Amino acid sequence: MGSVAQRIEQVRAEGRAALVGYLPVGYPTVEGSVEAMRAMVAGGVDVVEIGLPYSDPLMDGPVIQRATQQALDNGARSRDAFTAVRAVVGAGAPALVMTYWNLIDRYGIERFAAELAEAGGSGLITPDLLPDDCEDWLTASESHDLDRVFLVAQTTTPERMRMTVEASRGFVYAASLMGVTGVRSVGVEARDLVARTREVATLPVCVGLGVRTAEQAADVAGYADGVIVGTAFVQALESGGPSAVESLARELAEGVRAAERVSA
C-alpha cells in the first residue's frame, strides 16, 4: 500500500475523509509555490497534489490556466516538482504529481519515476492517460513503488470503469463534473459516480472538480474517501498569498471533519 492510501486509511480510522489540495509548482514562483504547499499542510491538508505547468492544459479552467502560464513564463520546469515534493514530504504529507502525460514522456518515463521516488513522492495523477495505453508507466511505477491515480467520470462505461480501477493504485479520482476545472460546483451526480466506482473498487475513491467551500467539502466528505480542491487554493494564493492558503485549508479541513459519514 502506497503512502497516499495509507494516509487515507489513517484518516478513515478517525471517522472522516481525507482533504487533498492542489497547487501548481512555480506559481507565483517556485519558492512561493513551495511555501504555499507547506501552508496547505499546516492548515490541515492530508495529501498534496503538485501540478506540473503545461502549455496546453485541456482539463484546467481559467484560474489554473493563468497560474500555470505565469509559472511557465517565470521559468518553471518539470524538475521543480521534485523540489516541491521534498518540501511537502518534509512538512508531513504525501505528495502526488499531477501532470499531463506529454511532459513525462518528454522527460523520460523511467527517469521521471526514478527521480520522483528518490525525492519521496508517492506517484502520479495523469488526467489524460488511458490505463490501456500506458505499459511503460505501469512498469516504471511498479519498479519504483509509485501510485497510479487514474480518472473516472460520469460517462465512464462499466467495462472501462473496471479497467481503470484495476490499473489504479493509491486511489481512484472521481471527476464529479464534465468539462474543465473551477467553472461549476460539484453536483449530485458525484454521489452516484462514487457508488458506481465502489461497485468494482476496493481502493479509496476521492472526488474532485467543483469543491470550493467548507460546506461543499462537508457534503462530499459524507460519501467519498477524499475531497480534492484545486481552483479555490489557487485563487487564495493569488489573492492573499500563503497565509490565505493556510486559512482556506483550515476552513476546508473543518468542513471535512464536520461531515456526517455515510457507510461505504
PDB file of C-alpha atoms in Angstrom, residues 1-244:
ATOM      1  CA  MET A   1       0.000   0.000   0.000  1.00  0.00           C
ATOM      2  CA  GLY A   2       1.424   3.379  -1.035  1.00  0.00           C
ATOM      3  CA  SER A   3       1.742   6.254   1.401  1.00  0.00           C
ATOM      4  CA  VAL A   4      -1.296   8.045  -0.055  1.00  0.00           C
ATOM      5  CA  ALA A   5      -3.555   5.049   0.536  1.00  0.00           C
ATOM      6  CA  GLN A   6      -2.024   4.675   3.990  1.00  0.00           C
ATOM      7  CA  ARG A   7      -2.833   8.308   4.807  1.00  0.00           C
ATOM      8  CA  ILE A   8      -6.384   7.903   3.569  1.00  0.00           C
ATOM      9  CA  GLU A   9      -6.774   4.771   5.691  1.00  0.00           C
ATOM     10  CA  GLN A  10      -5.404   6.658   8.697  1.00  0.00           C
ATOM     11  CA  VAL A  11      -7.954   9.437   8.388  1.00  0.00           C
ATOM     12  CA  ARG A  12     -10.713   6.924   7.667  1.00  0.00           C
ATOM     13  CA  ALA A  13      -9.886   5.345  11.015  1.00  0.00           C
ATOM     14  CA  GLU A  14     -10.529   8.797  12.510  1.00  0.00           C
ATOM     15  CA  GLY A  15     -14.017   8.652  11.002  1.00  0.00           C
ATOM     16  CA  ARG A  16     -13.501  11.196   8.258  1.00  0.00           C
ATOM     17  CA  ALA A  17     -12.489  11.690   4.642  1.00  0.00           C
ATOM     18  CA  ALA A  18      -9.094  12.961   3.512  1.00  0.00           C
ATOM     19  CA  LEU A  19      -8.563  16.522   2.292  1.00  0.00           C
ATOM     20  CA  VAL A  20      -6.459  16.662  -0.875  1.00  0.00           C
ATOM     21  CA  GLY A  21      -5.148  20.022  -2.053  1.00  0.00           C
ATOM     22  CA  TYR A  22      -3.725  21.039  -5.436  1.00  0.00           C
ATOM     23  CA  LEU A  23      -1.319  23.838  -6.352  1.00  0.00           C
ATOM     24  CA  PRO A  24       0.924  24.217  -9.409  1.00  0.00           C
ATOM     25  CA  VAL A  25       4.652  24.363  -8.836  1.00  0.00           C
ATOM     26  CA  GLY A  26       6.164  27.655  -9.952  1.00  0.00           C
ATOM     27  CA  TYR A  27       3.221  29.936  -9.169  1.00  0.00           C
ATOM     28  CA  PRO A  28       3.886  32.696  -8.379  1.00  0.00           C
ATOM     29  CA  THR A  29       7.494  31.455  -8.204  1.00  0.00           C
ATOM     30  CA  VAL A  30       8.968  28.063  -7.373  1.00  0.00           C
ATOM     31  CA  GLU A  31       9.823  29.288  -3.868  1.00  0.00           C
ATOM     32  CA  GLY A  32       6.397  30.889  -3.457  1.00  0.00           C
ATOM     33  CA  SER A  33       4.576  27.741  -4.542  1.00  0.00           C
ATOM     34  CA  VAL A  34       6.602  25.613  -2.142  1.00  0.00           C
ATOM     35  CA  GLU A  35       5.773  27.971   0.716  1.00  0.00           C
ATOM     36  CA  ALA A  36       2.090  27.786  -0.200  1.00  0.00           C
ATOM     37  CA  MET A  37       2.160  23.982  -0.278  1.00  0.00           C
ATOM     38  CA  ARG A  38       3.681  23.918   3.188  1.00  0.00           C
ATOM     39  CA  ALA A  39       0.913  26.281   4.279  1.00  0.00           C
ATOM     40  CA  MET A  40      -1.714  23.854   2.960  1.00  0.00           C
ATOM     41  CA  VAL A  41      -0.257  21.080   5.087  1.00  0.00           C
ATOM     42  CA  ALA A  42      -0.099  23.360   8.126  1.00  0.00           C
ATOM     43  CA  GLY A  43      -3.782  24.170   7.589  1.00  0.00           C
ATOM     44  CA  GLY A  44      -4.884  20.553   7.554  1.00  0.00           C
ATOM     45  CA  VAL A  45      -4.467  19.198   4.018  1.00  0.00           C
ATOM     46  CA  ASP A  46      -3.743  15.464   4.199  1.00  0.00           C
ATOM     47  CA  VAL A  47      -2.353  14.879   0.695  1.00  0.00           C
ATOM     48  CA  VAL A  48      -0.860  17.447  -1.709  1.00  0.00           C
ATOM     49  CA  GLU A  49      -1.197  17.369  -5.498  1.00  0.00           C
ATOM     50  CA  ILE A  50       1.693  19.185  -7.139  1.00  0.00           C
ATOM     51  CA  GLY A  51       0.738  20.373 -10.608  1.00  0.00           C
ATOM     52  CA  LEU A  52       3.263  20.483 -13.438  1.00  0.00           C
ATOM     53  CA  PRO A  53       2.711  23.619 -15.552  1.00  0.00           C
ATOM     54  CA  TYR A  54       1.796  22.769 -19.127  1.00  0.00           C
ATOM     55  CA  SER A  55       1.281  24.992 -22.160  1.00  0.00           C
ATOM     56  CA  ASP A  56      -1.960  23.294 -23.279  1.00  0.00           C
ATOM     57  CA  PRO A  57      -3.890  22.319 -20.118  1.00  0.00           C
ATOM     58  CA  LEU A  58      -7.091  20.986 -21.657  1.00  0.00           C
ATOM     59  CA  MET A  59      -8.789  19.991 -18.388  1.00  0.00           C
ATOM     60  CA  ASP A  60      -7.905  23.114 -16.432  1.00  0.00           C
ATOM     61  CA  GLY A  61     -10.163  26.111 -16.085  1.00  0.00           C
ATOM     62  CA  PRO A  62      -9.134  29.759 -16.485  1.00  0.00           C
ATOM     63  CA  VAL A  63      -7.835  30.237 -12.937  1.00  0.00           C
ATOM     64  CA  ILE A  64      -5.391  27.342 -13.107  1.00  0.00           C
ATOM     65  CA  GLN A  65      -4.513  28.138 -16.724  1.00  0.00           C
ATOM     66  CA  ARG A  66      -3.454  31.664 -15.762  1.00  0.00           C
ATOM     67  CA  ALA A  67      -1.397  30.387 -12.844  1.00  0.00           C
ATOM     68  CA  THR A  68       0.385  27.705 -14.850  1.00  0.00           C
ATOM     69  CA  GLN A  69       1.101  30.115 -17.696  1.00  0.00           C
ATOM     70  CA  GLN A  70       2.691  32.543 -15.227  1.00  0.00           C
ATOM     71  CA  ALA A  71       4.734  29.672 -13.830  1.00  0.00           C
ATOM     72  CA  LEU A  72       5.956  28.807 -17.319  1.00  0.00           C
ATOM     73  CA  ASP A  73       6.699  32.466 -18.081  1.00  0.00           C
ATOM     74  CA  ASN A  74       8.765  32.602 -14.886  1.00  0.00           C
ATOM     75  CA  GLY A  75      10.805  29.590 -15.982  1.00  0.00           C
ATOM     76  CA  ALA A  76       9.220  26.721 -14.038  1.00  0.00           C
ATOM     77  CA  ARG A  77      10.315  23.307 -15.279  1.00  0.00           C
ATOM     78  CA  SER A  78       9.329  19.704 -14.659  1.00  0.00           C
ATOM     79  CA  ARG A  79      12.318  19.111 -12.386  1.00  0.00           C
ATOM     80  CA  ASP A  80      10.985  21.772  -9.998  1.00  0.00           C
ATOM     81  CA  ALA A  81       8.342  19.246  -8.992  1.00  0.00           C
ATOM     82  CA  PHE A  82      10.986  17.308  -7.093  1.00  0.00           C
ATOM     83  CA  THR A  83      11.862  20.394  -5.035  1.00  0.00           C
ATOM     84  CA  ALA A  84       8.180  20.756  -4.145  1.00  0.00           C
ATOM     85  CA  VAL A  85       7.821  17.046  -3.375  1.00  0.00           C
ATOM     86  CA  ARG A  86      10.691  17.161  -0.893  1.00  0.00           C
ATOM     87  CA  ALA A  87       9.177  20.200   0.810  1.00  0.00           C
ATOM     88  CA  VAL A  88       5.704  18.653   1.099  1.00  0.00           C
ATOM     89  CA  VAL A  89       7.037  15.343   2.422  1.00  0.00           C
ATOM     90  CA  GLY A  90       9.217  17.271   4.855  1.00  0.00           C
ATOM     91  CA  ALA A  91       6.112  19.101   6.070  1.00  0.00           C
ATOM     92  CA  GLY A  92       4.464  15.767   6.823  1.00  0.00           C
ATOM     93  CA  ALA A  93       2.139  14.997   3.902  1.00  0.00           C
ATOM     94  CA  PRO A  94       2.311  12.539   0.986  1.00  0.00           C
ATOM     95  CA  ALA A  95       2.899  14.235  -2.360  1.00  0.00           C
ATOM     96  CA  LEU A  96       1.487  13.274  -5.743  1.00  0.00           C
ATOM     97  CA  VAL A  97       2.434  14.968  -9.002  1.00  0.00           C
ATOM     98  CA  MET A  98      -0.495  15.811 -11.272  1.00  0.00           C
ATOM     99  CA  THR A  99       0.567  16.104 -14.884  1.00  0.00           C
ATOM    100  CA  TYR A 100      -0.391  15.812 -18.494  1.00  0.00           C
ATOM    101  CA  TRP A 101       1.352  12.790 -19.916  1.00  0.00           C
ATOM    102  CA  ASN A 102       3.304  14.535 -22.656  1.00  0.00           C
ATOM    103  CA  LEU A 103       5.527  16.155 -20.016  1.00  0.00           C
ATOM    104  CA  ILE A 104       6.501  12.791 -18.542  1.00  0.00           C
ATOM    105  CA  ASP A 105       7.009  11.250 -21.958  1.00  0.00           C
ATOM    106  CA  ARG A 106       9.378  14.046 -22.953  1.00  0.00           C
ATOM    107  CA  TYR A 107      11.247  13.950 -19.655  1.00  0.00           C
ATOM    108  CA  GLY A 108      11.629  10.178 -19.856  1.00  0.00           C
ATOM    109  CA  ILE A 109       9.211   7.848 -18.072  1.00  0.00           C
ATOM    110  CA  GLU A 110      11.798   5.770 -16.243  1.00  0.00           C
ATOM    111  CA  ARG A 111      13.902   8.829 -15.427  1.00  0.00           C
ATOM    112  CA  PHE A 112      10.949  10.762 -14.000  1.00  0.00           C
ATOM    113  CA  ALA A 113       9.752   7.774 -11.983  1.00  0.00           C
ATOM    114  CA  ALA A 114      13.200   7.220 -10.502  1.00  0.00           C
ATOM    115  CA  GLU A 115      13.684  10.878  -9.577  1.00  0.00           C
ATOM    116  CA  LEU A 116      10.166  11.147  -8.150  1.00  0.00           C
ATOM    117  CA  ALA A 117      10.735   8.118  -5.944  1.00  0.00           C
ATOM    118  CA  GLU A 118      14.129   9.433  -4.859  1.00  0.00           C
ATOM    119  CA  ALA A 119      12.504  12.723  -3.818  1.00  0.00           C
ATOM    120  CA  GLY A 120       9.966  10.850  -1.695  1.00  0.00           C
ATOM    121  CA  GLY A 121       6.972  11.314  -3.987  1.00  0.00           C
ATOM    122  CA  SER A 122       4.073   8.882  -3.831  1.00  0.00           C
ATOM    123  CA  GLY A 123       3.135   8.754  -7.504  1.00  0.00           C
ATOM    124  CA  LEU A 124       1.318  10.468 -10.370  1.00  0.00           C
ATOM    125  CA  ILE A 125      -2.175  11.642 -11.216  1.00  0.00           C
ATOM    126  CA  THR A 126      -2.496  11.506 -15.013  1.00  0.00           C
ATOM    127  CA  PRO A 127      -5.783  13.015 -16.242  1.00  0.00           C
ATOM    128  CA  ASP A 128      -5.159  12.445 -19.953  1.00  0.00           C
ATOM    129  CA  LEU A 129      -3.580   8.971 -19.799  1.00  0.00           C
ATOM    130  CA  LEU A 130      -5.690   5.926 -20.580  1.00  0.00           C
ATOM    131  CA  PRO A 131      -4.973   2.850 -18.470  1.00  0.00           C
ATOM    132  CA  ASP A 132      -4.886   0.631 -21.566  1.00  0.00           C
ATOM    133  CA  ASP A 133      -2.200   2.770 -23.209  1.00  0.00           C
ATOM    134  CA  CYS A 134       0.470   3.094 -20.521  1.00  0.00           C
ATOM    135  CA  GLU A 135       2.529  -0.083 -20.351  1.00  0.00           C
ATOM    136  CA  ASP A 136       5.777   1.846 -19.815  1.00  0.00           C
ATOM    137  CA  TRP A 137       4.259   3.760 -16.881  1.00  0.00           C
ATOM    138  CA  LEU A 138       2.832   0.601 -15.354  1.00  0.00           C
ATOM    139  CA  THR A 139       6.286  -0.955 -15.493  1.00  0.00           C
ATOM    140  CA  ALA A 140       8.108   2.095 -14.125  1.00  0.00           C
ATOM    141  CA  SER A 141       5.603   2.659 -11.322  1.00  0.00           C
ATOM    142  CA  GLU A 142       5.858  -0.956 -10.192  1.00  0.00           C
ATOM    143  CA  SER A 143       9.644  -0.787 -10.320  1.00  0.00           C
ATOM    144  CA  HIS A 144       9.760   2.345  -8.143  1.00  0.00           C
ATOM    145  CA  ASP A 145       6.745   1.586  -5.902  1.00  0.00           C
ATOM    146  CA  LEU A 146       4.719   4.582  -7.109  1.00  0.00           C
ATOM    147  CA  ASP A 147       0.976   5.162  -7.084  1.00  0.00           C
ATOM    148  CA  ARG A 148      -1.003   5.441 -10.336  1.00  0.00           C
ATOM    149  CA  VAL A 149      -4.106   7.599  -9.998  1.00  0.00           C
ATOM    150  CA  PHE A 150      -6.426   7.420 -12.994  1.00  0.00           C
ATOM    151  CA  LEU A 151      -9.691   9.296 -13.506  1.00  0.00           C
ATOM    152  CA  VAL A 152     -13.254   8.073 -13.917  1.00  0.00           C
ATOM    153  CA  ALA A 153     -16.200  10.244 -14.914  1.00  0.00           C
ATOM    154  CA  GLN A 154     -19.954  10.106 -15.300  1.00  0.00           C
ATOM    155  CA  THR A 155     -19.529   8.895 -18.884  1.00  0.00           C
ATOM    156  CA  THR A 156     -17.156   6.035 -17.988  1.00  0.00           C
ATOM    157  CA  THR A 157     -18.616   2.735 -19.147  1.00  0.00           C
ATOM    158  CA  PRO A 158     -18.742  -0.248 -16.771  1.00  0.00           C
ATOM    159  CA  GLU A 159     -16.046  -2.039 -18.770  1.00  0.00           C
ATOM    160  CA  ARG A 160     -13.702   0.947 -18.723  1.00  0.00           C
ATOM    161  CA  MET A 161     -14.509   1.607 -15.072  1.00  0.00           C
ATOM    162  CA  ARG A 162     -13.301  -1.882 -14.206  1.00  0.00           C
ATOM    163  CA  MET A 163     -10.171  -1.484 -16.345  1.00  0.00           C
ATOM    164  CA  THR A 164      -9.357   1.886 -14.782  1.00  0.00           C
ATOM    165  CA  VAL A 165      -9.823   0.642 -11.231  1.00  0.00           C
ATOM    166  CA  GLU A 166      -7.646  -2.404 -11.865  1.00  0.00           C
ATOM    167  CA  ALA A 167      -4.835  -0.205 -13.216  1.00  0.00           C
ATOM    168  CA  SER A 168      -5.054   2.330 -10.379  1.00  0.00           C
ATOM    169  CA  ARG A 169      -3.070   2.367  -7.173  1.00  0.00           C
ATOM    170  CA  GLY A 170      -3.380   4.832  -4.278  1.00  0.00           C
ATOM    171  CA  PHE A 171      -6.923   5.977  -5.010  1.00  0.00           C
ATOM    172  CA  VAL A 172      -9.347   6.433  -7.876  1.00  0.00           C
ATOM    173  CA  TYR A 173     -10.033  10.033  -8.911  1.00  0.00           C
ATOM    174  CA  ALA A 174     -13.764  10.558  -9.496  1.00  0.00           C
ATOM    175  CA  ALA A 175     -14.200  13.639 -11.690  1.00  0.00           C
ATOM    176  CA  SER A 176     -17.517  14.980 -10.469  1.00  0.00           C
ATOM    177  CA  LEU A 177     -18.146  17.251 -13.464  1.00  0.00           C
ATOM    178  CA  MET A 178     -17.748  17.128 -17.199  1.00  0.00           C
ATOM    179  CA  GLY A 179     -15.571  19.892 -18.612  1.00  0.00           C
ATOM    180  CA  VAL A 180     -12.767  21.962 -17.134  1.00  0.00           C
ATOM    181  CA  THR A 181     -11.897  22.608 -13.509  1.00  0.00           C
ATOM    182  CA  GLY A 182     -13.122  25.515 -11.422  1.00  0.00           C
ATOM    183  CA  VAL A 183     -16.101  26.505 -13.578  1.00  0.00           C
ATOM    184  CA  ARG A 184     -19.050  24.854 -11.812  1.00  0.00           C
ATOM    185  CA  SER A 185     -19.758  23.486  -8.356  1.00  0.00           C
ATOM    186  CA  VAL A 186     -19.821  19.775  -7.590  1.00  0.00           C
ATOM    187  CA  GLY A 187     -23.185  18.264  -8.413  1.00  0.00           C
ATOM    188  CA  VAL A 188     -25.365  15.478  -7.082  1.00  0.00           C
ATOM    189  CA  GLU A 189     -24.065  13.201  -9.842  1.00  0.00           C
ATOM    190  CA  ALA A 190     -20.816  12.817  -7.898  1.00  0.00           C
ATOM    191  CA  ARG A 191     -22.502  10.655  -5.274  1.00  0.00           C
ATOM    192  CA  ASP A 192     -23.720   8.262  -7.956  1.00  0.00           C
ATOM    193  CA  LEU A 193     -20.268   8.167  -9.574  1.00  0.00           C
ATOM    194  CA  VAL A 194     -18.667   7.213  -6.257  1.00  0.00           C
ATOM    195  CA  ALA A 195     -21.239   4.459  -5.762  1.00  0.00           C
ATOM    196  CA  ARG A 196     -20.623   3.103  -9.272  1.00  0.00           C
ATOM    197  CA  THR A 197     -16.864   3.151  -8.735  1.00  0.00           C
ATOM    198  CA  ARG A 198     -17.147   1.327  -5.425  1.00  0.00           C
ATOM    199  CA  GLU A 199     -19.027  -1.484  -7.102  1.00  0.00           C
ATOM    200  CA  VAL A 200     -15.733  -2.538  -8.697  1.00  0.00           C
ATOM    201  CA  ALA A 201     -13.109  -0.830  -6.499  1.00  0.00           C
ATOM    202  CA  THR A 202     -11.502  -1.702  -3.194  1.00  0.00           C
ATOM    203  CA  LEU A 203      -9.263   1.369  -3.456  1.00  0.00           C
ATOM    204  CA  PRO A 204     -10.346   4.670  -1.880  1.00  0.00           C
ATOM    205  CA  VAL A 205     -12.421   6.931  -4.142  1.00  0.00           C
ATOM    206  CA  CYS A 206     -11.717  10.665  -3.996  1.00  0.00           C
ATOM    207  CA  VAL A 207     -13.890  13.345  -5.614  1.00  0.00           C
ATOM    208  CA  GLY A 208     -12.515  16.376  -7.418  1.00  0.00           C
ATOM    209  CA  LEU A 209     -13.691  19.258  -9.631  1.00  0.00           C
ATOM    210  CA  GLY A 210     -16.042  21.864  -8.209  1.00  0.00           C
ATOM    211  CA  VAL A 211     -15.341  21.874  -4.446  1.00  0.00           C
ATOM    212  CA  ARG A 212     -14.660  25.393  -3.173  1.00  0.00           C
ATOM    213  CA  THR A 213     -16.232  25.835   0.271  1.00  0.00           C
ATOM    214  CA  ALA A 214     -16.292  24.135   3.651  1.00  0.00           C
ATOM    215  CA  GLU A 215     -19.965  23.297   3.123  1.00  0.00           C
ATOM    216  CA  GLN A 216     -19.272  21.618  -0.210  1.00  0.00           C
ATOM    217  CA  ALA A 217     -16.301  19.786   1.301  1.00  0.00           C
ATOM    218  CA  ALA A 218     -18.503  18.504   4.132  1.00  0.00           C
ATOM    219  CA  ASP A 219     -21.119  17.276   1.680  1.00  0.00           C
ATOM    220  CA  VAL A 220     -18.601  15.356  -0.454  1.00  0.00           C
ATOM    221  CA  ALA A 221     -16.786  14.054   2.631  1.00  0.00           C
ATOM    222  CA  GLY A 222     -20.030  12.415   3.697  1.00  0.00           C
ATOM    223  CA  TYR A 223     -19.829   9.821   0.924  1.00  0.00           C
ATOM    224  CA  ALA A 224     -16.300   9.916  -0.589  1.00  0.00           C
ATOM    225  CA  ASP A 225     -12.956   8.815   0.845  1.00  0.00           C
ATOM    226  CA  GLY A 226     -11.304  12.073  -0.129  1.00  0.00           C
ATOM    227  CA  VAL A 227     -12.197  15.622  -1.152  1.00  0.00           C
ATOM    228  CA  ILE A 228      -9.959  17.222  -3.787  1.00  0.00           C
ATOM    229  CA  VAL A 229      -9.708  21.031  -4.007  1.00  0.00           C
ATOM    230  CA  GLY A 230      -7.669  22.894  -6.614  1.00  0.00           C
ATOM    231  CA  THR A 231      -9.027  26.110  -8.086  1.00  0.00           C
ATOM    232  CA  ALA A 232     -10.032  27.557  -4.708  1.00  0.00           C
ATOM    233  CA  PHE A 233      -6.472  27.139  -3.410  1.00  0.00           C
ATOM    234  CA  VAL A 234      -5.029  28.832  -6.493  1.00  0.00           C
ATOM    235  CA  GLN A 235      -7.462  31.725  -6.024  1.00  0.00           C
ATOM    236  CA  ALA A 236      -6.498  32.011  -2.364  1.00  0.00           C
ATOM    237  CA  LEU A 237      -2.808  32.107  -3.248  1.00  0.00           C
ATOM    238  CA  GLU A 238      -3.460  34.714  -5.921  1.00  0.00           C
ATOM    239  CA  SER A 239      -5.444  36.992  -3.619  1.00  0.00           C
ATOM    240  CA  GLY A 240      -3.728  36.568  -0.261  1.00  0.00           C
ATOM    241  CA  GLY A 241      -0.549  34.538  -0.522  1.00  0.00           C
ATOM    242  CA  PRO A 242       0.390  31.529   1.609  1.00  0.00           C
ATOM    243  CA  SER A 243      -1.452  32.833   4.667  1.00  0.00           C
ATOM    244  CA  ALA A 244      -4.722  32.825   2.710  1.00  0.00           C
TER     245      ALA A 244
END
